[in-house]
């Protein structure tokens, strides 16, 4: 499928120095932002606690933040999930001294418990402190222990605890909204008696609690850097073997350019740096390389048939011949990524945002970086016009 009725004759290489200047400016802004603002590191890299909480009634972010401020966590990141207004991600960074590594999990569990108590209403707190249990927040093991402490046999207590947790999980909201829902479980009468006397239904529930230690975050940072370096070296070896070393060098410079521009965008917009964002950056590397190789393959073919032409003319002709394919691929990919961004929900919002930047930058760099570097290498380093001949 083609966009143009005939092969266009755009002179892309005449604009390569403008492209170099534009890219250098964006990267310089990114470097400046790195030293002034730095990355907005998520708990994957710093360590901390991430909780997904669901409320019975729609709640505003401001209300949640106000409640968290009671325990000194007003600075936590609160992110709404979906459009119902009753589900949120709460992310709080908890830094634990290296000398207290063995206490780290206890410290992070205490954070989760502090957040839970801060979100409770005064009535629910009073009931909890009076020894009653919150069926929307108690864990299965704790619920089992409660039944045993009330003189209920082990088999009955385990069966009842598992049934109650399953009821919570099967609920669309993740909560038990009314005690009448327990009737469908066909629990033992003595179990029901204890629940009616000593249980209550809280206004919210923790759907998930994830703890990441500081040491894990440190390891992830180093492994992320190593993964990027090895990807770039692997690309250099592959393209150098598949084409020629100067092709591989141009491709690696282009991939490094794409990574730096994406990182500049991440810093400028203060996108939270998390493992999905790292995955998006590495995905961009693969996407950009794919288009670059298609153009390089056409360059290799045209070198054999355009022996009397210079490097810039050969590359311009190759780009124009593959331009329809480049635009169609980029536009269809961009449409899919935009759908993820607007319809995929908050969980993959940052991932899709970085991919949007990456698709645009990858398309631009395949033309104005990888090919432009081939011409630059040819004219300023080799000093001859026929050195782009491939194997």
mmCIF file of C-alpha atoms in Angstrom:
data_model
loop_
_atom_site.group_PDB
_atom_site.id
_atom_site.type_symbol
_atom_site.label_atom_id
_atom_site.label_comp_id
_atom_site.label_asym_id
_atom_site.label_seq_id
_atom_site.Cartn_x
_atom_site.Cartn_y
_atom_site.Cartn_z
ATOM 1 C CA UNK A 1 0.000 0.000 0.000
ATOM 2 C CA UNK A 2 1.401 3.393 -0.974
ATOM 3 C CA UNK A 3 0.626 6.924 0.114
ATOM 4 C CA UNK A 4 2.164 8.600 -2.935
ATOM 5 C CA UNK A 5 1.130 8.118 -6.574
ATOM 6 C CA UNK A 6 4.784 8.046 -7.534
ATOM 7 C CA UNK A 7 8.075 7.875 -5.682
ATOM 8 C CA UNK A 8 8.671 11.317 -4.133
ATOM 9 C CA UNK A 9 11.923 13.192 -4.576
ATOM 10 C CA UNK A 10 12.408 14.880 -1.216
ATOM 11 C CA UNK A 11 15.979 15.965 -0.405
ATOM 12 C CA UNK A 12 16.145 14.901 3.228
ATOM 13 C CA UNK A 13 19.929 14.984 3.521
ATOM 14 C CA UNK A 14 20.006 18.714 2.724
ATOM 15 C CA UNK A 15 18.281 19.234 6.094
ATOM 16 C CA UNK A 16 20.507 16.953 8.147
ATOM 17 C CA UNK A 17 22.367 19.732 9.963
ATOM 18 C CA UNK A 18 19.090 21.323 11.005
ATOM 19 C CA UNK A 19 18.043 17.918 12.336
ATOM 20 C CA UNK A 20 21.363 17.544 14.180
ATOM 21 C CA UNK A 21 20.878 20.966 15.782
ATOM 22 C CA UNK A 22 17.287 20.203 16.795
ATOM 23 C CA UNK A 23 18.241 16.882 18.355
ATOM 24 C CA UNK A 24 21.202 18.439 20.157
ATOM 25 C CA UNK A 25 18.905 21.132 21.588
ATOM 26 C CA UNK A 26 16.384 18.589 22.895
ATOM 27 C CA UNK A 27 19.112 16.439 24.436
ATOM 28 C CA UNK A 28 20.740 19.528 25.999
ATOM 29 C CA UNK A 29 17.398 20.460 27.577
ATOM 30 C CA UNK A 30 17.171 16.913 28.918
ATOM 31 C CA UNK A 31 20.680 17.081 30.399
ATOM 32 C CA UNK A 32 19.850 20.439 32.005
ATOM 33 C CA UNK A 33 16.648 18.971 33.439
ATOM 34 C CA UNK A 34 18.541 15.955 34.751
ATOM 35 C CA UNK A 35 20.889 18.135 36.798
ATOM 36 C CA UNK A 36 18.163 20.534 37.980
ATOM 37 C CA UNK A 37 15.089 18.307 38.486
ATOM 38 C CA UNK A 38 16.330 14.759 37.968
ATOM 39 C CA UNK A 39 14.140 11.732 37.302
ATOM 40 C CA UNK A 40 10.825 11.251 39.049
ATOM 41 C CA UNK A 41 11.793 7.817 40.331
ATOM 42 C CA UNK A 42 8.982 5.459 41.302
ATOM 43 C CA UNK A 43 9.067 2.883 44.052
ATOM 44 C CA UNK A 44 10.553 0.326 41.638
ATOM 45 C CA UNK A 45 13.817 2.265 41.901
ATOM 46 C CA UNK A 46 13.648 3.929 45.322
ATOM 47 C CA UNK A 47 11.854 1.418 47.493
ATOM 48 C CA UNK A 48 8.510 2.037 49.130
ATOM 49 C CA UNK A 49 4.893 0.966 49.239
ATOM 50 C CA UNK A 50 2.229 0.964 46.531
ATOM 51 C CA UNK A 51 -1.369 0.307 47.537
ATOM 52 C CA UNK A 52 -4.445 -0.031 45.331
ATOM 53 C CA UNK A 53 -7.460 1.015 47.372
ATOM 54 C CA UNK A 54 -11.166 0.865 46.497
ATOM 55 C CA UNK A 55 -13.797 2.937 48.323
ATOM 56 C CA UNK A 56 -17.465 2.111 48.703
ATOM 57 C CA UNK A 57 -18.465 5.600 47.524
ATOM 58 C CA UNK A 58 -16.841 7.944 44.955
ATOM 59 C CA UNK A 59 -14.007 9.924 46.571
ATOM 60 C CA UNK A 60 -11.855 12.820 45.458
ATOM 61 C CA UNK A 61 -8.046 12.786 45.405
ATOM 62 C CA UNK A 62 -8.044 15.835 47.666
ATOM 63 C CA UNK A 63 -10.051 13.987 50.323
ATOM 64 C CA UNK A 64 -7.668 11.029 50.243
ATOM 65 C CA UNK A 65 -4.666 13.358 50.536
ATOM 66 C CA UNK A 66 -6.251 15.173 53.450
ATOM 67 C CA UNK A 67 -6.750 11.896 55.294
ATOM 68 C CA UNK A 68 -3.159 10.803 54.587
ATOM 69 C CA UNK A 69 -1.862 14.116 55.942
ATOM 70 C CA UNK A 70 -2.995 12.993 59.397
ATOM 71 C CA UNK A 71 -0.132 10.486 59.450
ATOM 72 C CA UNK A 72 2.390 12.751 57.715
ATOM 73 C CA UNK A 73 1.932 11.287 54.208
ATOM 74 C CA UNK A 74 0.470 14.293 52.398
ATOM 75 C CA UNK A 75 3.349 14.008 49.895
ATOM 76 C CA UNK A 76 2.324 10.525 48.728
ATOM 77 C CA UNK A 77 1.482 10.088 45.045
ATOM 78 C CA UNK A 78 -2.249 9.486 44.602
ATOM 79 C CA UNK A 79 -3.435 8.342 41.188
ATOM 80 C CA UNK A 80 -7.081 7.756 40.262
ATOM 81 C CA UNK A 81 -7.862 4.471 38.505
ATOM 82 C CA UNK A 82 -10.736 4.414 36.043
ATOM 83 C CA UNK A 83 -13.590 6.875 35.806
ATOM 84 C CA UNK A 84 -15.762 5.697 38.717
ATOM 85 C CA UNK A 85 -13.832 7.814 41.218
ATOM 86 C CA UNK A 86 -13.601 5.105 43.865
ATOM 87 C CA UNK A 87 -10.271 3.414 43.080
ATOM 88 C CA UNK A 88 -6.799 4.879 43.594
ATOM 89 C CA UNK A 89 -3.128 3.988 43.614
ATOM 90 C CA UNK A 90 -1.329 5.366 46.663
ATOM 91 C CA UNK A 91 2.457 5.393 46.323
ATOM 92 C CA UNK A 92 4.656 6.461 49.183
ATOM 93 C CA UNK A 93 8.438 6.324 49.347
ATOM 94 C CA UNK A 94 9.835 4.784 52.506
ATOM 95 C CA UNK A 95 13.596 4.989 52.878
ATOM 96 C CA UNK A 96 15.056 2.549 55.404
ATOM 97 C CA UNK A 97 18.590 2.861 56.732
ATOM 98 C CA UNK A 98 20.890 0.144 55.369
ATOM 99 C CA UNK A 99 21.821 -0.808 58.964
ATOM 100 C CA UNK A 100 18.164 -1.753 59.531
ATOM 101 C CA UNK A 101 17.688 -3.922 56.458
ATOM 102 C CA UNK A 102 16.308 -6.819 58.531
ATOM 103 C CA UNK A 103 13.544 -4.515 59.804
ATOM 104 C CA UNK A 104 12.642 -3.131 56.373
ATOM 105 C CA UNK A 105 9.584 -5.283 55.731
ATOM 106 C CA UNK A 106 8.218 -4.503 59.184
ATOM 107 C CA UNK A 107 8.682 -0.796 58.500
ATOM 108 C CA UNK A 108 6.882 -1.017 55.164
ATOM 109 C CA UNK A 109 4.033 -3.048 56.717
ATOM 110 C CA UNK A 110 3.699 -0.335 59.321
ATOM 111 C CA UNK A 111 3.349 2.211 56.519
ATOM 112 C CA UNK A 112 0.493 0.206 54.986
ATOM 113 C CA UNK A 113 -1.185 -0.073 58.388
ATOM 114 C CA UNK A 114 -0.786 3.677 59.001
ATOM 115 C CA UNK A 115 -2.405 4.430 55.644
ATOM 116 C CA UNK A 116 -5.243 2.014 56.425
ATOM 117 C CA UNK A 117 -5.981 3.674 59.774
ATOM 118 C CA UNK A 118 -5.748 7.173 58.288
ATOM 119 C CA UNK A 119 -8.456 6.313 55.737
ATOM 120 C CA UNK A 120 -10.865 4.894 58.316
ATOM 121 C CA UNK A 121 -13.803 6.903 59.608
ATOM 122 C CA UNK A 122 -13.881 7.721 63.361
ATOM 123 C CA UNK A 123 -16.664 5.147 63.872
ATOM 124 C CA UNK A 124 -14.711 2.396 62.123
ATOM 125 C CA UNK A 125 -11.570 3.250 64.102
ATOM 126 C CA UNK A 126 -13.519 3.060 67.352
ATOM 127 C CA UNK A 127 -14.964 -0.328 66.346
ATOM 128 C CA UNK A 128 -11.507 -1.625 65.378
ATOM 129 C CA UNK A 129 -9.955 -0.438 68.653
ATOM 130 C CA UNK A 130 -12.809 -2.103 70.533
ATOM 131 C CA UNK A 131 -11.732 -5.468 69.144
ATOM 132 C CA UNK A 132 -14.159 -5.817 66.259
ATOM 133 C CA UNK A 133 -12.886 -6.945 62.826
ATOM 134 C CA UNK A 134 -13.222 -5.164 59.492
ATOM 135 C CA UNK A 135 -14.336 -7.776 56.965
ATOM 136 C CA UNK A 136 -13.254 -5.542 54.073
ATOM 137 C CA UNK A 137 -9.659 -5.237 55.250
ATOM 138 C CA UNK A 138 -8.767 -8.301 57.285
ATOM 139 C CA UNK A 139 -6.472 -10.920 55.715
ATOM 140 C CA UNK A 140 -7.510 -14.562 55.425
ATOM 141 C CA UNK A 141 -4.988 -15.778 58.025
ATOM 142 C CA UNK A 142 -6.042 -13.100 60.515
ATOM 143 C CA UNK A 143 -9.702 -13.956 59.922
ATOM 144 C CA UNK A 144 -8.978 -17.637 60.494
ATOM 145 C CA UNK A 145 -7.139 -16.795 63.733
ATOM 146 C CA UNK A 146 -10.097 -14.685 64.860
ATOM 147 C CA UNK A 147 -12.554 -17.549 64.420
ATOM 148 C CA UNK A 148 -10.241 -19.954 66.263
ATOM 149 C CA UNK A 149 -9.932 -17.454 69.134
ATOM 150 C CA UNK A 150 -13.729 -17.486 69.394
ATOM 151 C CA UNK A 151 -13.769 -21.256 69.906
ATOM 152 C CA UNK A 152 -14.688 -22.271 66.367
ATOM 153 C CA UNK A 153 -13.050 -25.539 65.172
ATOM 154 C CA UNK A 154 -10.127 -25.305 62.728
ATOM 155 C CA UNK A 155 -11.950 -26.813 59.757
ATOM 156 C CA UNK A 156 -14.947 -24.522 60.127
ATOM 157 C CA UNK A 157 -12.771 -21.444 60.690
ATOM 158 C CA UNK A 158 -10.615 -22.087 57.623
ATOM 159 C CA UNK A 159 -13.677 -22.768 55.458
ATOM 160 C CA UNK A 160 -15.417 -19.604 56.659
ATOM 161 C CA UNK A 161 -12.307 -17.431 56.239
ATOM 162 C CA UNK A 162 -11.717 -18.683 52.687
ATOM 163 C CA UNK A 163 -15.378 -18.158 51.747
ATOM 164 C CA UNK A 164 -15.421 -14.581 53.053
ATOM 165 C CA UNK A 165 -12.207 -13.622 51.217
ATOM 166 C CA UNK A 166 -13.544 -15.224 48.015
ATOM 167 C CA UNK A 167 -16.762 -13.222 48.373
ATOM 168 C CA UNK A 168 -14.696 -10.043 48.598
ATOM 169 C CA UNK A 169 -12.634 -10.959 45.543
ATOM 170 C CA UNK A 170 -15.703 -11.839 43.464
ATOM 171 C CA UNK A 171 -17.297 -8.480 44.193
ATOM 172 C CA UNK A 172 -16.975 -5.963 41.353
ATOM 173 C CA UNK A 173 -15.830 -3.269 43.786
ATOM 174 C CA UNK A 174 -13.660 -5.585 45.877
ATOM 175 C CA UNK A 175 -15.811 -4.900 48.954
ATOM 176 C CA UNK A 176 -18.607 -6.587 50.846
ATOM 177 C CA UNK A 177 -21.224 -3.848 50.859
ATOM 178 C CA UNK A 178 -23.906 -5.418 53.050
ATOM 179 C CA UNK A 179 -24.042 -8.124 55.713
ATOM 180 C CA UNK A 180 -26.929 -9.741 53.827
ATOM 181 C CA UNK A 181 -24.384 -10.876 51.208
ATOM 182 C CA UNK A 182 -23.049 -13.370 53.766
ATOM 183 C CA UNK A 183 -26.319 -15.339 53.646
ATOM 184 C CA UNK A 184 -25.348 -16.787 50.263
ATOM 185 C CA UNK A 185 -22.229 -18.388 51.792
ATOM 186 C CA UNK A 186 -24.212 -20.841 53.930
ATOM 187 C CA UNK A 187 -21.838 -20.398 56.886
ATOM 188 C CA UNK A 188 -22.193 -22.257 60.175
ATOM 189 C CA UNK A 189 -24.588 -20.594 62.609
ATOM 190 C CA UNK A 190 -21.911 -20.026 65.239
ATOM 191 C CA UNK A 191 -19.711 -18.360 62.591
ATOM 192 C CA UNK A 192 -22.579 -16.063 61.591
ATOM 193 C CA UNK A 193 -23.220 -15.249 65.238
ATOM 194 C CA UNK A 194 -19.618 -14.134 65.743
ATOM 195 C CA UNK A 195 -19.696 -12.061 62.551
ATOM 196 C CA UNK A 196 -22.933 -10.331 63.517
ATOM 197 C CA UNK A 197 -21.614 -9.505 66.981
ATOM 198 C CA UNK A 198 -17.958 -8.689 66.308
ATOM 199 C CA UNK A 199 -17.547 -7.732 62.639
ATOM 200 C CA UNK A 200 -18.254 -4.610 60.609
ATOM 201 C CA UNK A 201 -17.894 -3.550 56.979
ATOM 202 C CA UNK A 202 -15.343 -0.795 56.382
ATOM 203 C CA UNK A 203 -15.813 1.908 53.765
ATOM 204 C CA UNK A 204 -12.792 0.816 51.719
ATOM 205 C CA UNK A 205 -10.515 -2.121 51.009
ATOM 206 C CA UNK A 206 -6.891 -2.609 49.938
ATOM 207 C CA UNK A 207 -7.025 -4.506 46.648
ATOM 208 C CA UNK A 208 -3.251 -4.949 46.625
ATOM 209 C CA UNK A 209 -0.204 -3.946 48.642
ATOM 210 C CA UNK A 210 3.264 -4.077 47.062
ATOM 211 C CA UNK A 211 6.482 -3.462 48.941
ATOM 212 C CA UNK A 212 9.800 -2.755 47.216
ATOM 213 C CA UNK A 213 12.970 -2.523 49.291
ATOM 214 C CA UNK A 214 15.603 0.167 48.747
ATOM 215 C CA UNK A 215 18.265 -2.416 47.870
ATOM 216 C CA UNK A 216 15.985 -3.925 45.215
ATOM 217 C CA UNK A 217 15.497 -0.449 43.755
ATOM 218 C CA UNK A 218 19.262 0.098 43.651
ATOM 219 C CA UNK A 219 19.774 -3.222 41.851
ATOM 220 C CA UNK A 220 17.052 -2.347 39.327
ATOM 221 C CA UNK A 221 18.737 0.966 38.501
ATOM 222 C CA UNK A 222 22.071 -0.699 37.750
ATOM 223 C CA UNK A 223 20.469 -3.539 35.781
ATOM 224 C CA UNK A 224 18.420 -1.087 33.723
ATOM 225 C CA UNK A 225 21.569 0.781 32.684
ATOM 226 C CA UNK A 226 23.369 -2.477 31.874
ATOM 227 C CA UNK A 227 20.398 -3.740 29.831
ATOM 228 C CA UNK A 228 20.412 -0.578 27.718
ATOM 229 C CA UNK A 229 24.174 -0.751 27.155
ATOM 230 C CA UNK A 230 24.052 -4.419 26.137
ATOM 231 C CA UNK A 231 21.145 -3.747 23.765
ATOM 232 C CA UNK A 232 23.135 -1.024 22.010
ATOM 233 C CA UNK A 233 26.268 -3.211 21.763
ATOM 234 C CA UNK A 234 24.198 -6.133 20.449
ATOM 235 C CA UNK A 235 22.691 -3.905 17.766
ATOM 236 C CA UNK A 236 26.144 -2.695 16.740
ATOM 237 C CA UNK A 237 27.420 -6.260 16.335
ATOM 238 C CA UNK A 238 24.331 -7.447 14.451
ATOM 239 C CA UNK A 239 24.158 -4.562 11.975
ATOM 240 C CA UNK A 240 27.911 -4.523 11.553
ATOM 241 C CA UNK A 241 27.755 -8.205 10.598
ATOM 242 C CA UNK A 242 24.603 -7.849 8.494
ATOM 243 C CA UNK A 243 25.745 -4.737 6.614
ATOM 244 C CA UNK A 244 28.983 -2.899 7.421
ATOM 245 C CA UNK A 245 30.534 -1.397 10.517
ATOM 246 C CA UNK A 246 29.643 2.175 9.543
ATOM 247 C CA UNK A 247 26.003 1.103 9.221
ATOM 248 C CA UNK A 248 26.141 -0.390 12.698
ATOM 249 C CA UNK A 249 27.798 2.718 14.104
ATOM 250 C CA UNK A 250 25.146 4.969 12.539
ATOM 251 C CA UNK A 251 22.370 2.736 13.922
ATOM 252 C CA UNK A 252 23.813 2.738 17.460
ATOM 253 C CA UNK A 253 24.200 6.532 17.412
ATOM 254 C CA UNK A 254 20.560 6.720 16.308
ATOM 255 C CA UNK A 255 19.376 4.374 19.039
ATOM 256 C CA UNK A 256 21.347 6.308 21.635
ATOM 257 C CA UNK A 257 19.728 9.485 20.274
ATOM 258 C CA UNK A 258 16.248 7.939 20.649
ATOM 259 C CA UNK A 259 16.927 6.873 24.231
ATOM 260 C CA UNK A 260 18.283 10.308 25.187
ATOM 261 C CA UNK A 261 15.358 12.166 23.585
ATOM 262 C CA UNK A 262 12.848 9.898 25.330
ATOM 263 C CA UNK A 263 14.646 10.377 28.651
ATOM 264 C CA UNK A 264 14.572 14.140 28.045
ATOM 265 C CA UNK A 265 10.789 13.942 27.574
ATOM 266 C CA UNK A 266 10.445 11.809 30.714
ATOM 267 C CA UNK A 267 12.396 14.391 32.729
ATOM 268 C CA UNK A 268 10.651 17.414 31.191
ATOM 269 C CA UNK A 269 7.138 16.057 31.844
ATOM 270 C CA UNK A 270 8.244 14.423 35.132
ATOM 271 C CA UNK A 271 6.852 11.055 34.080
ATOM 272 C CA UNK A 272 7.362 8.580 36.894
ATOM 273 C CA UNK A 273 10.300 6.306 36.098
ATOM 274 C CA UNK A 274 9.090 2.751 36.646
ATOM 275 C CA UNK A 275 9.689 -0.690 35.154
ATOM 276 C CA UNK A 276 6.893 -0.230 32.551
ATOM 277 C CA UNK A 277 8.572 3.014 31.451
ATOM 278 C CA UNK A 278 11.914 1.202 31.093
ATOM 279 C CA UNK A 279 10.123 -1.469 29.043
ATOM 280 C CA UNK A 280 8.678 1.284 26.846
ATOM 281 C CA UNK A 281 12.136 2.787 26.240
ATOM 282 C CA UNK A 282 13.573 -0.603 25.242
ATOM 283 C CA UNK A 283 10.534 -1.210 23.000
ATOM 284 C CA UNK A 284 11.275 2.083 21.266
ATOM 285 C CA UNK A 285 14.846 0.926 20.606
ATOM 286 C CA UNK A 286 13.544 -2.153 18.799
ATOM 287 C CA UNK A 287 10.909 -0.191 16.872
ATOM 288 C CA UNK A 288 13.354 2.455 15.680
ATOM 289 C CA UNK A 289 15.923 -0.132 14.623
ATOM 290 C CA UNK A 290 13.340 -2.008 12.531
ATOM 291 C CA UNK A 291 12.640 1.035 10.342
ATOM 292 C CA UNK A 292 16.330 1.889 10.149
ATOM 293 C CA UNK A 293 17.208 -1.584 8.846
ATOM 294 C CA UNK A 294 14.502 -1.358 6.153
ATOM 295 C CA UNK A 295 16.054 1.870 4.855
ATOM 296 C CA UNK A 296 19.598 0.492 5.139
ATOM 297 C CA UNK A 297 18.564 -2.580 3.161
ATOM 298 C CA UNK A 298 17.284 -0.344 0.374
ATOM 299 C CA UNK A 299 20.497 1.702 0.513
ATOM 300 C CA UNK A 300 22.501 -1.479 0.041
ATOM 301 C CA UNK A 301 20.476 -2.394 -3.035
ATOM 302 C CA UNK A 302 20.695 1.103 -4.525
ATOM 303 C CA UNK A 303 24.463 1.284 -4.088
ATOM 304 C CA UNK A 304 24.773 -1.454 -6.688
ATOM 305 C CA UNK A 305 22.556 0.310 -9.242
ATOM 306 C CA UNK A 306 23.493 3.947 -8.577
ATOM 307 C CA UNK A 307 27.273 3.706 -8.708
ATOM 308 C CA UNK A 308 27.673 7.140 -10.339
ATOM 309 C CA UNK A 309 25.718 8.938 -7.640
ATOM 310 C CA UNK A 310 26.978 10.339 -4.361
ATOM 311 C CA UNK A 311 26.100 9.041 -0.903
ATOM 312 C CA UNK A 312 23.495 11.755 -0.239
ATOM 313 C CA UNK A 313 21.662 11.048 -3.506
ATOM 314 C CA UNK A 314 21.660 7.301 -2.907
ATOM 315 C CA UNK A 315 20.314 7.706 0.623
ATOM 316 C CA UNK A 316 17.680 10.273 -0.385
ATOM 317 C CA UNK A 317 16.483 7.922 -3.108
ATOM 318 C CA UNK A 318 16.358 5.007 -0.633
ATOM 319 C CA UNK A 319 14.373 7.010 1.931
ATOM 320 C CA UNK A 320 11.894 8.155 -0.713
ATOM 321 C CA UNK A 321 11.397 4.603 -1.974
ATOM 322 C CA UNK A 322 10.570 3.364 1.540
ATOM 323 C CA UNK A 323 8.753 6.513 2.692
ATOM 324 C CA UNK A 324 5.233 5.143 2.137
ATOM 325 C CA UNK A 325 6.075 2.048 4.157
ATOM 326 C CA UNK A 326 7.632 4.165 6.926
ATOM 327 C CA UNK A 327 4.624 6.481 7.210
ATOM 328 C CA UNK A 328 2.010 3.710 7.065
ATOM 329 C CA UNK A 329 3.825 1.672 9.719
ATOM 330 C CA UNK A 330 4.333 4.682 11.984
ATOM 331 C CA UNK A 331 0.767 5.959 11.656
ATOM 332 C CA UNK A 332 -0.849 2.582 12.342
ATOM 333 C CA UNK A 333 1.459 2.044 15.324
ATOM 334 C CA UNK A 334 0.728 5.541 16.604
ATOM 335 C CA UNK A 335 -3.045 4.959 16.354
ATOM 336 C CA UNK A 336 -2.714 1.785 18.428
ATOM 337 C CA UNK A 337 -0.565 3.528 21.045
ATOM 338 C CA UNK A 338 -2.956 6.489 21.226
ATOM 339 C CA UNK A 339 -5.783 4.020 21.868
ATOM 340 C CA UNK A 340 -3.750 2.561 24.748
ATOM 341 C CA UNK A 341 -3.100 6.051 26.106
ATOM 342 C CA UNK A 342 -6.709 7.240 26.064
ATOM 343 C CA UNK A 343 -8.562 3.960 26.652
ATOM 344 C CA UNK A 344 -6.075 1.689 28.407
ATOM 345 C CA UNK A 345 -6.507 3.134 31.880
ATOM 346 C CA UNK A 346 -4.117 4.648 34.399
ATOM 347 C CA UNK A 347 -2.114 1.473 34.902
ATOM 348 C CA UNK A 348 -0.453 1.714 31.449
ATOM 349 C CA UNK A 349 -0.763 5.484 31.083
ATOM 350 C CA UNK A 350 2.952 6.250 31.500
ATOM 351 C CA UNK A 351 3.944 3.247 29.374
ATOM 352 C CA UNK A 352 1.785 4.390 26.449
ATOM 353 C CA UNK A 353 2.831 8.052 26.895
ATOM 354 C CA UNK A 354 6.494 7.130 26.461
ATOM 355 C CA UNK A 355 5.620 4.937 23.465
ATOM 356 C CA UNK A 356 3.881 7.898 21.778
ATOM 357 C CA UNK A 357 7.069 9.930 22.111
ATOM 358 C CA UNK A 358 9.119 6.955 20.970
ATOM 359 C CA UNK A 359 7.114 6.247 17.805
ATOM 360 C CA UNK A 360 7.422 9.879 16.697
ATOM 361 C CA UNK A 361 11.117 10.118 17.590
ATOM 362 C CA UNK A 362 11.892 6.698 16.081
ATOM 363 C CA UNK A 363 10.319 7.639 12.752
ATOM 364 C CA UNK A 364 12.156 10.963 12.682
ATOM 365 C CA UNK A 365 15.507 9.459 13.644
ATOM 366 C CA UNK A 366 15.391 6.683 11.054
ATOM 367 C CA UNK A 367 15.520 9.388 8.379
ATOM 368 C CA UNK A 368 17.290 12.341 9.933
ATOM 369 C CA UNK A 369 19.763 10.544 12.202
ATOM 370 C CA UNK A 370 20.731 7.073 10.989
ATOM 371 C CA UNK A 371 20.882 8.024 7.293
ATOM 372 C CA UNK A 372 22.290 11.472 8.020
ATOM 373 C CA UNK A 373 25.134 9.927 10.023
ATOM 374 C CA UNK A 374 26.009 7.707 7.055
ATOM 375 C CA UNK A 375 26.436 10.793 4.857
ATOM 376 C CA UNK A 376 28.389 12.616 7.572
ATOM 377 C CA UNK A 377 30.685 9.629 8.054
ATOM 378 C CA UNK A 378 31.181 9.423 4.282
ATOM 379 C CA UNK A 379 32.066 13.062 3.701
ATOM 380 C CA UNK A 380 33.915 14.099 6.828
ATOM 381 C CA UNK A 381 35.629 10.959 8.045
ATOM 382 C CA UNK A 382 36.273 8.764 5.035
ATOM 383 C CA UNK A 383 36.762 11.608 2.559
ATOM 384 C CA UNK A 384 35.443 9.512 -0.324
ATOM 385 C CA UNK A 385 31.977 8.937 -1.833
ATOM 386 C CA UNK A 386 31.843 5.199 -2.351
ATOM 387 C CA UNK A 387 32.490 3.877 1.156
ATOM 388 C CA UNK A 388 28.855 3.161 2.013
ATOM 389 C CA UNK A 389 29.021 0.122 -0.268
ATOM 390 C CA UNK A 390 27.696 -2.765 1.817
ATOM 391 C CA UNK A 391 28.844 -6.345 1.981
#
